[in-house]
């Protein structure tokens, strides 16, 4: 069907409404609706991805031709992200059936988040991207608030305030770009901005506002303050979904804005703009890791780890060559699988044994071999031990930095592996080489779905690593087009 | 300040006022009509579903303030706002998917002209505005009841 891109956004919206309406008839009926929708979404995104790797798919909504109407553009990069969104949201459903919040309102918002994320990944219009950014944000705030108790409500409020500031900066940036050019279509913007001149203050201000707005959404240090609370305060299935997807899609938007809208020529004309990206990357990598080492709660530690890992992606954007961008994409996908998997494993361990802090993990291998094994495997993958996917992403990014002769960044990127090891080694040592302290706490409620998805994530982290080099070659034409 | 006023200021129980009740009774139909008027103006002049929906939603707010929030909630029911939101979303989505089924692109209104609808593009946008109005009115009403329920832990949508 030629309308597939539009239907890919419409399908989760439809599912969201159906989940809401099903709740009027009978409560706790949201899960099956969400499952069917997510399965359809995976199929649709798969078909779209197979087409997008043959050649960029573009689609004009409502017959209003671009640059006036809204255009959806799907290239290899956006198709990858859209497929990632679909697959991860399906996988997290397997976990949330037993663990989850079970209300219909929860699944309605869950699917709304999927719609927002899919929309952000396939749109070719900056204002449309802002609309989907807001949908994503609002749905994410509501999901974080769906936990029980005051902690999640407080985290959601903080997330709401900081996230809205980020989205407003993004909107302001769009406004500046619109004033400068009179267009909102990304492809049109890139030619018009070049015509206006890359050193015009208006264009530079638009770039700064857009990038800083997205920094808030990606949670780059020091704009990350919302993120640890949001990840640690929400229910396990929500932390996994949000950590795997929301910042990832925001980072994708950053790549899109920097390379499709402003292009590499802008970065070359403005060394300050590149310095902004480099500074964000370095500070994020170092401070994210340092803060992760100092955490006692597992979920907060994983959250700070995300700050550091997204520093790598921002670094790749700053390097702006082919190798680094392939690395950024691989690392986005890999990080989503690994971090989502780690949060789900942490949730599984907390459900099975009640362990939530680093010290609680002592001797976990004796109490819960499966949970400890999966956590260990995912942690090593995150550190970047070959052949896991974490290695491939970091390898490409580091190689790109060396190719571009960006030495300070290259050093920090290589150092980041050691820093990642620093915070995961603490846990690995406690899990595998210490005896369990205290008596066993027998908490149960682990479903086969929860176990299955954790094992699947751990295996995927390794298998994706083996496929990643071939995927990198497949992505090459897309990245070349992005950089030209 | 009398005792009853003080209770109202603290968010205490509802106190009826004949003046407000009478005013709301008179004003309500006009506000409702004005809301629809604004909604119908979305396609080719200023107005639209968002603004119109809020105006229609304020009708329920006025009722709540005049006759007591609990009474209004019992009268309207907690399901109606949710149903309105769902209905509005479905109407919008099926307008889009319908045009795909008729062989055009998503939300390509002009294709409805083939079904014999005059000015299909204009009325298509109009219809979507009405759907948006339903959603917004439902959300305003739902949020009002949810906030009014306060810490009592009421779930409305």
Coordinates of N, CA and C in Angstrom, one line a residue, chain A residues 275-476:
Chain A
X275 N 31.8 23.0 18.2 CA 32.3 23.0 19.6 C 31.2 22.7 20.6
X276 N 30.0 23.3 20.3 CA 28.8 23.0 21.2 C 28.5 21.5 21.3
X277 N 28.6 20.9 20.2 CA 28.3 19.4 20.1 C 29.4 18.7 20.8
X278 N 30.6 19.0 20.6 CA 31.8 18.3 21.2 C 31.7 18.5 22.7
X279 N 31.5 19.7 23.1 CA 31.4 20.0 24.6 C 30.3 19.2 25.2
X280 N 29.1 19.2 24.6 CA 28.0 18.4 25.2 C 28.4 16.9 25.3
X281 N 29.1 16.4 24.2 CA 29.5 15.0 24.2 C 30.4 14.7 25.3
X282 N 31.5 15.4 25.4 CA 32.6 15.1 26.4 C 32.1 15.2 27.8
X283 N 31.4 16.3 28.1 CA 30.9 16.5 29.4 C 29.9 15.4 29.8
X284 N 29.0 15.0 28.9 CA 28.1 14.0 29.1 C 28.7 12.6 29.4
X285 N 29.7 12.3 28.6 CA 30.4 11.0 28.8 C 31.0 10.9 30.1
X286 N 31.8 12.0 30.5 CA 32.6 11.9 31.7 C 31.7 12.0 32.9
X287 N 30.8 13.1 33.0 CA 30.0 13.3 34.2 C 29.0 12.2 34.3
X288 N 28.4 11.8 33.2 CA 27.4 10.7 33.3 C 28.0 9.5 34.0
X289 N 29.2 9.1 33.6 CA 29.9 7.9 34.2 C 30.2 8.1 35.6
X290 N 30.7 9.3 35.9 CA 31.1 9.6 37.3 C 29.9 9.5 38.2
X291 N 28.8 10.1 37.7 CA 27.6 10.1 38.6 C 27.0 8.7 38.7
X292 N 27.2 7.9 37.6 CA 26.7 6.5 37.6 C 27.5 5.7 38.7
X293 N 28.8 5.9 38.8 CA 29.6 5.2 39.8 C 29.1 5.5 41.2
X294 N 28.7 6.7 41.4 CA 28.4 7.1 42.8 C 26.9 6.7 43.2
X295 N 26.2 6.1 42.3 CA 24.8 5.7 42.7 C 24.7 4.4 43.5
X296 N 23.8 4.3 44.4 CA 23.6 3.1 45.1 C 22.4 2.3 44.5
X297 N 21.4 3.0 44.0 CA 20.2 2.4 43.4 C 20.5 1.9 42.0
X298 N 20.1 0.7 41.7 CA 20.4 0.1 40.3 C 19.8 1.0 39.2
X299 N 18.5 1.3 39.4 CA 17.8 2.0 38.3 C 18.4 3.4 38.1
X300 N 18.8 4.1 39.2 CA 19.4 5.4 39.0 C 20.8 5.3 38.3
X301 N 21.5 4.2 38.6 CA 22.8 4.0 38.0 C 22.6 3.8 36.5
X302 N 21.6 3.0 36.1 CA 21.4 2.7 34.7 C 21.0 4.0 34.0
X303 N 20.2 4.9 34.7 CA 19.8 6.1 34.1 C 21.0 7.0 33.8
X304 N 21.9 7.1 34.8 CA 23.1 7.9 34.5 C 24.0 7.3 33.5
X305 N 24.0 6.0 33.4 CA 24.7 5.3 32.3 C 24.2 5.8 30.9
X306 N 22.9 6.0 30.8 CA 22.3 6.5 29.6 C 22.8 7.9 29.2
X307 N 23.0 8.7 30.2 CA 23.5 10.1 30.0 C 24.9 9.9 29.3
X308 N 25.7 9.0 29.8 CA 27.0 8.9 29.3 C 27.0 8.2 27.9
X309 N 26.1 7.3 27.7 CA 26.1 6.6 26.4 C 25.6 7.5 25.3
X310 N 24.6 8.4 25.6 CA 24.1 9.4 24.6 C 25.2 10.4 24.3
X311 N 26.1 10.6 25.3 CA 27.2 11.5 25.0 C 28.0 11.0 23.8
X312 N 28.1 9.6 23.7 CA 28.8 9.0 22.5 C 28.1 9.4 21.2
X313 N 26.8 9.3 21.3 CA 26.0 9.6 20.0 C 26.2 11.0 19.6
X314 N 26.1 11.9 20.6 CA 26.3 13.3 20.3 C 27.7 13.6 19.8
X315 N 28.7 12.8 20.3 CA 30.1 12.9 19.9 C 30.1 12.5 18.4
X316 N 29.4 11.5 18.0 CA 29.5 11.0 16.6 C 28.9 12.1 15.7
X317 N 27.8 12.8 16.2 CA 27.2 13.8 15.4 C 28.2 15.0 15.2
X318 N 29.0 15.3 16.3 CA 30.0 16.3 16.2 C 31.1 15.9 15.2
X319 N 31.5 14.7 15.1 CA 32.6 14.2 14.2 C 32.1 14.4 12.8
X320 N 30.8 14.0 12.5 CA 30.2 14.2 11.2 C 30.9 13.6 10.1
X321 N 31.4 12.4 10.2 CA 31.8 11.7 9.0 C 31.0 10.3 8.9
X322 N 31.2 9.7 7.8 CA 30.4 8.5 7.5 C 30.5 7.4 8.6
X323 N 31.8 7.1 8.9 CA 32.0 6.0 9.9 C 31.3 6.4 11.2
X324 N 31.5 7.6 11.7 CA 30.9 8.0 13.0 C 29.4 7.9 12.9
X325 N 28.8 8.3 11.8 CA 27.3 8.3 11.8 C 26.8 6.9 11.7
X326 N 27.4 6.0 11.0 CA 27.0 4.6 11.1 C 27.1 4.1 12.5
X327 N 28.3 4.5 13.2 CA 28.4 4.1 14.6 C 27.3 4.6 15.4
X328 N 26.9 5.9 15.2 CA 25.8 6.5 16.0 C 24.6 5.7 15.9
X329 N 24.2 5.3 14.6 CA 23.0 4.6 14.4 C 23.1 3.2 15.0
X330 N 24.2 2.5 14.9 CA 24.3 1.2 15.5 C 24.2 1.3 17.0
X331 N 24.9 2.4 17.5 CA 24.9 2.5 19.0 C 23.5 2.9 19.5
X332 N 22.7 3.7 18.7 CA 21.3 4.0 19.1 C 20.5 2.7 19.2
X333 N 20.6 1.9 18.2 CA 19.8 0.6 18.2 C 20.4 -0.3 19.3
X334 N 21.7 -0.4 19.4 CA 22.3 -1.3 20.4 C 22.0 -0.8 21.8
X335 N 22.1 0.5 22.1 CA 21.8 1.0 23.4 C 20.3 0.8 23.8
X336 N 19.4 0.9 22.8 CA 18.0 0.7 23.1 C 17.8 -0.7 23.5
X337 N 18.4 -1.7 22.8 CA 18.2 -3.1 23.2 C 18.9 -3.4 24.5
X338 N 20.1 -2.9 24.7 CA 20.8 -3.2 26.0 C 20.2 -2.5 27.2
X339 N 19.9 -1.2 27.0 CA 19.4 -0.5 28.2 C 18.0 -0.9 28.5
X340 N 17.2 -1.1 27.5 CA 15.8 -1.6 27.7 C 15.9 -2.9 28.4
X341 N 16.8 -3.8 27.9 CA 17.0 -5.1 28.5 C 17.5 -5.0 30.0
X342 N 18.4 -4.1 30.2 CA 19.0 -4.0 31.6 C 17.9 -3.5 32.5
X343 N 17.0 -2.6 32.1 CA 15.9 -2.1 33.0 C 14.9 -3.3 33.2
X344 N 14.6 -4.0 32.2 CA 13.7 -5.1 32.4 C 14.3 -6.2 33.3
X345 N 15.6 -6.5 33.1 CA 16.3 -7.4 34.0 C 16.3 -6.9 35.5
X346 N 16.6 -5.6 35.6 CA 16.6 -5.1 37.0 C 15.2 -5.2 37.6
X347 N 14.1 -5.0 36.7 CA 12.8 -5.2 37.2 C 12.5 -6.6 37.6
X348 N 13.0 -7.5 36.8 CA 12.8 -9.0 37.0 C 13.4 -9.4 38.3
X349 N 14.7 -8.9 38.5 CA 15.4 -9.2 39.7 C 14.7 -8.6 41.0
X350 N 14.2 -7.4 40.8 CA 13.5 -6.7 41.9 C 12.2 -7.5 42.3
X351 N 11.5 -8.0 41.2 CA 10.3 -8.8 41.5 C 10.6 -10.1 42.1
X352 N 11.7 -10.8 41.7 CA 11.9 -12.1 42.1 C 12.6 -12.1 43.5
X353 N 13.5 -11.1 43.8 CA 14.3 -11.2 45.0 C 14.1 -10.0 45.9
X354 N 13.6 -8.9 45.3 CA 13.4 -7.7 46.1 C 14.7 -6.8 46.1
X355 N 15.7 -7.2 45.3 CA 17.0 -6.5 45.3 C 16.8 -5.2 44.4
X356 N 17.2 -4.1 45.0 CA 17.0 -2.8 44.2 C 18.3 -2.0 44.3
X357 N 19.2 -2.3 45.2 CA 20.4 -1.5 45.3 C 21.6 -2.3 44.9
X358 N 22.7 -1.6 44.7 CA 23.9 -2.3 44.3 C 24.3 -3.4 45.4
X359 N 24.2 -3.0 46.6 CA 24.6 -4.0 47.7 C 23.6 -5.2 47.7
X360 N 22.4 -5.0 47.4 CA 21.4 -6.1 47.4 C 21.8 -7.2 46.4
X361 N 22.7 -6.8 45.4 CA 23.0 -7.7 44.3 C 24.1 -8.7 44.7
X362 N 24.6 -8.7 46.0 CA 25.6 -9.6 46.4 C 25.2 -11.0 46.3
X363 N 26.0 -11.8 45.6 CA 25.7 -13.2 45.5 C 24.4 -13.5 44.7
X364 N 24.1 -12.7 43.8 CA 22.8 -12.9 43.1 C 22.8 -14.1 42.2
X365 N 24.1 -14.5 41.8 CA 24.2 -15.7 40.9 C 23.6 -16.9 41.6
X366 N 23.7 -17.0 43.0 CA 23.2 -18.2 43.7 C 21.7 -18.1 43.8
X367 N 21.2 -16.9 44.0 CA 19.8 -16.8 44.2 C 19.0 -16.8 42.9
X368 N 19.5 -16.1 41.9 CA 18.7 -16.0 40.6 C 19.7 -16.1 39.5
X369 N 20.1 -17.3 39.1 CA 21.1 -17.5 38.1 C 20.8 -16.8 36.8
X370 N 19.5 -17.0 36.4 CA 19.1 -16.4 35.1 C 19.1 -14.9 35.1
X371 N 18.6 -14.3 36.1 CA 18.6 -12.8 36.2 C 20.0 -12.3 36.2
X372 N 20.9 -12.9 37.0 CA 22.3 -12.5 37.2 C 23.0 -12.7 35.8
X373 N 22.7 -13.8 35.2 CA 23.4 -14.1 33.9 C 23.0 -13.1 32.9
X374 N 21.7 -12.8 32.7 CA 21.3 -11.8 31.7 C 21.8 -10.5 32.0
X375 N 21.8 -10.1 33.3 CA 22.3 -8.7 33.7 C 23.8 -8.6 33.3
X376 N 24.5 -9.7 33.7 CA 26.0 -9.7 33.4 C 26.3 -9.6 31.9
X377 N 25.5 -10.4 31.1 CA 25.7 -10.4 29.7 C 25.5 -9.0 29.1
X378 N 24.3 -8.4 29.5 CA 23.9 -7.1 29.0 C 24.9 -6.0 29.5
X379 N 25.4 -6.2 30.7 CA 26.4 -5.2 31.2 C 27.7 -5.2 30.4
X380 N 28.1 -6.5 30.2 CA 29.4 -6.6 29.4 C 29.2 -6.1 28.0
X381 N 28.0 -6.3 27.4 CA 27.7 -5.8 26.1 C 27.8 -4.3 26.1
X382 N 27.2 -3.7 27.2 CA 27.2 -2.2 27.3 C 28.6 -1.7 27.4
X383 N 29.5 -2.4 28.1 CA 30.9 -2.0 28.3 C 31.6 -2.0 26.9
X384 N 31.2 -2.9 26.0 CA 31.7 -2.9 24.7 C 32.7 -4.1 24.5
X385 N 32.3 -5.3 25.1 CA 33.1 -6.5 24.9 C 32.7 -7.1 23.6
X386 N 33.6 -7.4 22.6 CA 33.2 -8.0 21.4 C 32.7 -9.4 21.7
X387 N 31.8 -10.0 20.9 CA 31.2 -9.5 19.7 C 29.9 -8.7 19.9
X388 N 29.6 -8.3 21.1 CA 28.3 -7.7 21.4 C 28.1 -6.4 20.7
X389 N 26.9 -5.9 20.5 CA 26.6 -4.7 19.7 C 27.1 -3.5 20.3
X390 N 27.3 -3.4 21.6 CA 28.0 -2.3 22.2 C 29.4 -2.0 21.7
X391 N 30.1 -3.1 21.4 CA 31.4 -3.0 20.9 C 31.4 -2.3 19.5
X392 N 30.5 -2.8 18.6 CA 30.5 -2.3 17.2 C 30.2 -0.8 17.2
X393 N 29.2 -0.4 17.9 CA 28.8 1.0 17.9 C 30.0 1.9 18.3
X394 N 30.6 1.5 19.5 CA 31.7 2.3 20.0 C 32.9 2.3 19.0
X395 N 33.1 1.1 18.4 CA 34.2 0.9 17.5 C 34.1 1.9 16.3
X396 N 32.9 1.9 15.7 CA 32.7 2.8 14.6 C 32.8 4.3 15.0
X397 N 32.3 4.6 16.2 CA 32.4 6.0 16.6 C 33.8 6.4 16.8
X398 N 34.6 5.6 17.5 CA 35.9 5.9 17.8 C 36.8 6.0 16.5
X399 N 36.5 5.0 15.6 CA 37.2 5.0 14.3 C 36.9 6.3 13.5
X400 N 35.6 6.7 13.6 CA 35.3 8.0 12.9 C 36.0 9.1 13.5
X401 N 36.1 9.2 14.8 CA 36.8 10.3 15.5 C 38.2 10.3 15.1
X402 N 38.9 9.1 15.0 CA 40.3 9.1 14.6 C 40.4 9.5 13.2
X403 N 39.5 9.1 12.3 CA 39.6 9.5 10.9 C 39.5 11.0 10.7
X404 N 38.6 11.6 11.6 CA 38.4 13.0 11.5 C 39.5 13.8 12.2
X405 N 40.4 13.0 12.9 CA 41.5 13.6 13.6 C 41.0 14.5 14.8
X406 N 39.8 14.1 15.3 CA 39.3 14.8 16.5 C 39.8 14.2 17.7
X407 N 41.1 14.5 18.1 CA 41.8 13.7 19.1 C 41.2 13.8 20.5
X408 N 40.9 15.0 21.0 CA 40.3 15.0 22.3 C 39.1 14.1 22.5
X409 N 38.2 14.2 21.4 CA 37.0 13.4 21.4 C 37.3 11.9 21.4
X410 N 38.3 11.6 20.5 CA 38.7 10.2 20.4 C 39.2 9.6 21.7
X411 N 40.0 10.4 22.4 CA 40.5 9.9 23.7 C 39.3 9.7 24.7
X412 N 38.4 10.6 24.7 CA 37.3 10.5 25.7 C 36.4 9.3 25.3
X413 N 36.2 9.0 24.0 CA 35.4 7.9 23.6 C 36.1 6.6 24.0
X414 N 37.4 6.5 23.8 CA 38.0 5.3 24.2 C 38.0 5.2 25.7
X415 N 38.2 6.3 26.4 CA 38.1 6.3 27.9 C 36.7 5.9 28.4
X416 N 35.7 6.2 27.6 CA 34.3 5.9 28.0 C 34.1 4.4 28.3
X417 N 34.9 3.6 27.5 CA 34.7 2.1 27.8 C 35.2 1.8 29.2
X418 N 36.3 2.4 29.6 CA 36.8 2.1 30.9 C 35.8 2.7 32.0
X419 N 35.3 3.9 31.7 CA 34.3 4.5 32.6 C 33.1 3.6 32.8
X420 N 32.6 3.0 31.6 CA 31.5 2.2 31.7 C 31.8 0.9 32.5
X421 N 33.0 0.4 32.3 CA 33.4 -0.7 33.0 C 33.5 -0.4 34.5
X422 N 33.8 0.8 34.8 CA 33.9 1.2 36.3 C 32.6 1.0 37.0
X423 N 31.5 1.5 36.4 CA 30.3 1.3 37.1 C 29.6 -0.1 37.0
X424 N 29.9 -0.8 35.9 CA 29.3 -2.1 35.8 C 30.2 -3.1 36.6
X425 N 31.5 -2.9 36.7 CA 32.3 -3.9 37.4 C 31.9 -4.0 38.9
X426 N 31.5 -2.9 39.5 CA 31.0 -3.0 40.9 C 29.9 -4.0 41.0
X427 N 29.0 -4.0 40.1 CA 27.9 -4.9 40.2 C 28.3 -6.3 39.8
X428 N 29.1 -6.4 38.7 CA 29.5 -7.8 38.3 C 30.2 -8.5 39.4
X429 N 31.1 -7.7 40.1 CA 31.9 -8.3 41.2 C 31.0 -8.8 42.3
X430 N 30.0 -8.0 42.6 CA 29.1 -8.3 43.7 C 28.2 -9.5 43.3
X431 N 27.8 -9.5 42.1 CA 26.8 -10.6 41.7 C 27.5 -12.0 41.6
X432 N 28.8 -12.0 41.1 CA 29.4 -13.3 40.8 C 30.4 -13.7 41.8
X433 N 31.0 -12.8 42.5 CA 32.2 -13.2 43.4 C 32.0 -13.0 44.8
X434 N 30.7 -12.7 45.3 CA 30.5 -12.6 46.7 C 29.4 -13.5 47.1
X435 N 29.4 -13.8 48.4 CA 28.3 -14.7 48.9 C 27.1 -13.8 49.3
X436 N 26.0 -14.4 49.2 CA 24.8 -13.7 49.5 C 24.8 -13.4 51.0
X437 N 24.4 -12.2 51.3 CA 24.3 -11.8 52.7 C 22.9 -11.7 53.1
X438 N 22.6 -12.0 54.3 CA 21.3 -11.9 54.8 C 20.4 -13.1 54.4
X439 N 19.2 -13.1 54.8 CA 18.3 -14.3 54.5 C 17.7 -14.0 53.1
X440 N 17.2 -15.1 52.5 CA 16.5 -14.9 51.3 C 15.2 -14.3 51.4
X441 N 14.9 -13.4 50.6 CA 13.5 -12.8 50.6 C 12.7 -13.5 49.4
X442 N 11.8 -14.2 49.8 CA 11.0 -15.0 48.7 C 9.9 -14.1 48.2
X443 N 10.1 -13.4 47.2 CA 9.1 -12.6 46.5 C 8.9 -13.3 45.2
X444 N 7.6 -13.5 44.8 CA 7.5 -14.2 43.5 C 6.5 -13.3 42.7
X445 N 6.3 -13.8 41.4 CA 5.4 -13.0 40.5 C 6.1 -12.8 39.2
X446 N 7.1 -13.7 38.9 CA 7.8 -13.6 37.6 C 7.0 -14.5 36.6
X447 N 6.7 -13.9 35.5 CA 5.9 -14.6 34.5 C 6.8 -15.1 33.4
X448 N 6.4 -16.1 32.7 CA 7.3 -16.6 31.6 C 7.6 -15.5 30.6
X449 N 6.6 -14.6 30.4 CA 6.8 -13.5 29.5 C 7.9 -12.6 29.9
X450 N 8.0 -12.3 31.2 CA 9.1 -11.5 31.8 C 10.4 -12.1 31.6
X451 N 10.5 -13.5 31.9 CA 11.8 -14.2 31.7 C 12.2 -14.2 30.2
X452 N 11.2 -14.5 29.4 CA 11.4 -14.6 28.0 C 12.0 -13.4 27.4
X453 N 11.4 -12.2 27.7 CA 11.9 -11.0 27.1 C 13.2 -10.6 27.6
X454 N 13.6 -10.9 28.8 CA 14.9 -10.6 29.3 C 15.9 -11.5 28.6
X455 N 15.7 -12.8 28.5 CA 16.6 -13.6 27.8 C 16.7 -13.2 26.3
X456 N 15.6 -12.8 25.7 CA 15.6 -12.4 24.3 C 16.5 -11.1 24.1
X457 N 16.4 -10.2 25.1 CA 17.2 -9.0 25.0 C 18.7 -9.3 25.1
X458 N 19.0 -10.2 26.0 CA 20.4 -10.5 26.2 C 21.0 -11.2 25.0
X459 N 20.2 -12.1 24.4 CA 20.7 -12.8 23.1 C 20.8 -11.7 22.0
X460 N 19.7 -10.9 21.9 CA 19.7 -9.9 20.8 C 21.0 -9.0 20.9
X461 N 21.4 -8.7 22.1 CA 22.6 -7.8 22.3 C 23.8 -8.4 21.6
X462 N 23.9 -9.8 21.7 CA 25.0 -10.5 21.1 C 24.8 -10.7 19.6
X463 N 23.6 -11.1 19.2 CA 23.3 -11.4 17.8 C 23.4 -10.2 17.0
X464 N 22.8 -9.1 17.5 CA 22.9 -7.8 16.7 C 24.3 -7.4 16.5
X465 N 25.2 -7.7 17.5 CA 26.6 -7.3 17.3 C 27.2 -8.0 16.1
X466 N 26.8 -9.3 15.9 CA 27.4 -10.0 14.7 C 26.8 -9.5 13.4
X467 N 25.6 -9.0 13.4 CA 24.9 -8.5 12.2 C 25.3 -7.1 11.9
X468 N 25.9 -6.4 12.9 CA 26.0 -5.0 12.8 C 26.9 -4.5 11.7
X469 N 28.0 -5.2 11.4 CA 28.9 -4.8 10.4 C 28.2 -4.8 9.0
X470 N 27.4 -5.9 8.8 CA 26.6 -5.9 7.5 C 25.6 -4.8 7.4
X471 N 25.0 -4.6 8.6 CA 24.0 -3.5 8.7 C 24.7 -2.2 8.3
X472 N 25.9 -2.0 8.8 CA 26.6 -0.8 8.6 C 26.8 -0.5 7.1
X473 N 27.1 -1.6 6.3 CA 27.3 -1.5 4.9 C 25.9 -1.2 4.2
X474 N 24.8 -1.8 4.8 CA 23.5 -1.5 4.2 C 23.2 0.0 4.4
X475 N 23.6 0.6 5.5 CA 23.3 1.9 5.8 C 24.1 3.0 5.1
X476 N 25.2 2.5 4.5 CA 26.2 3.4 3.9 C 25.5 4.4 2.9

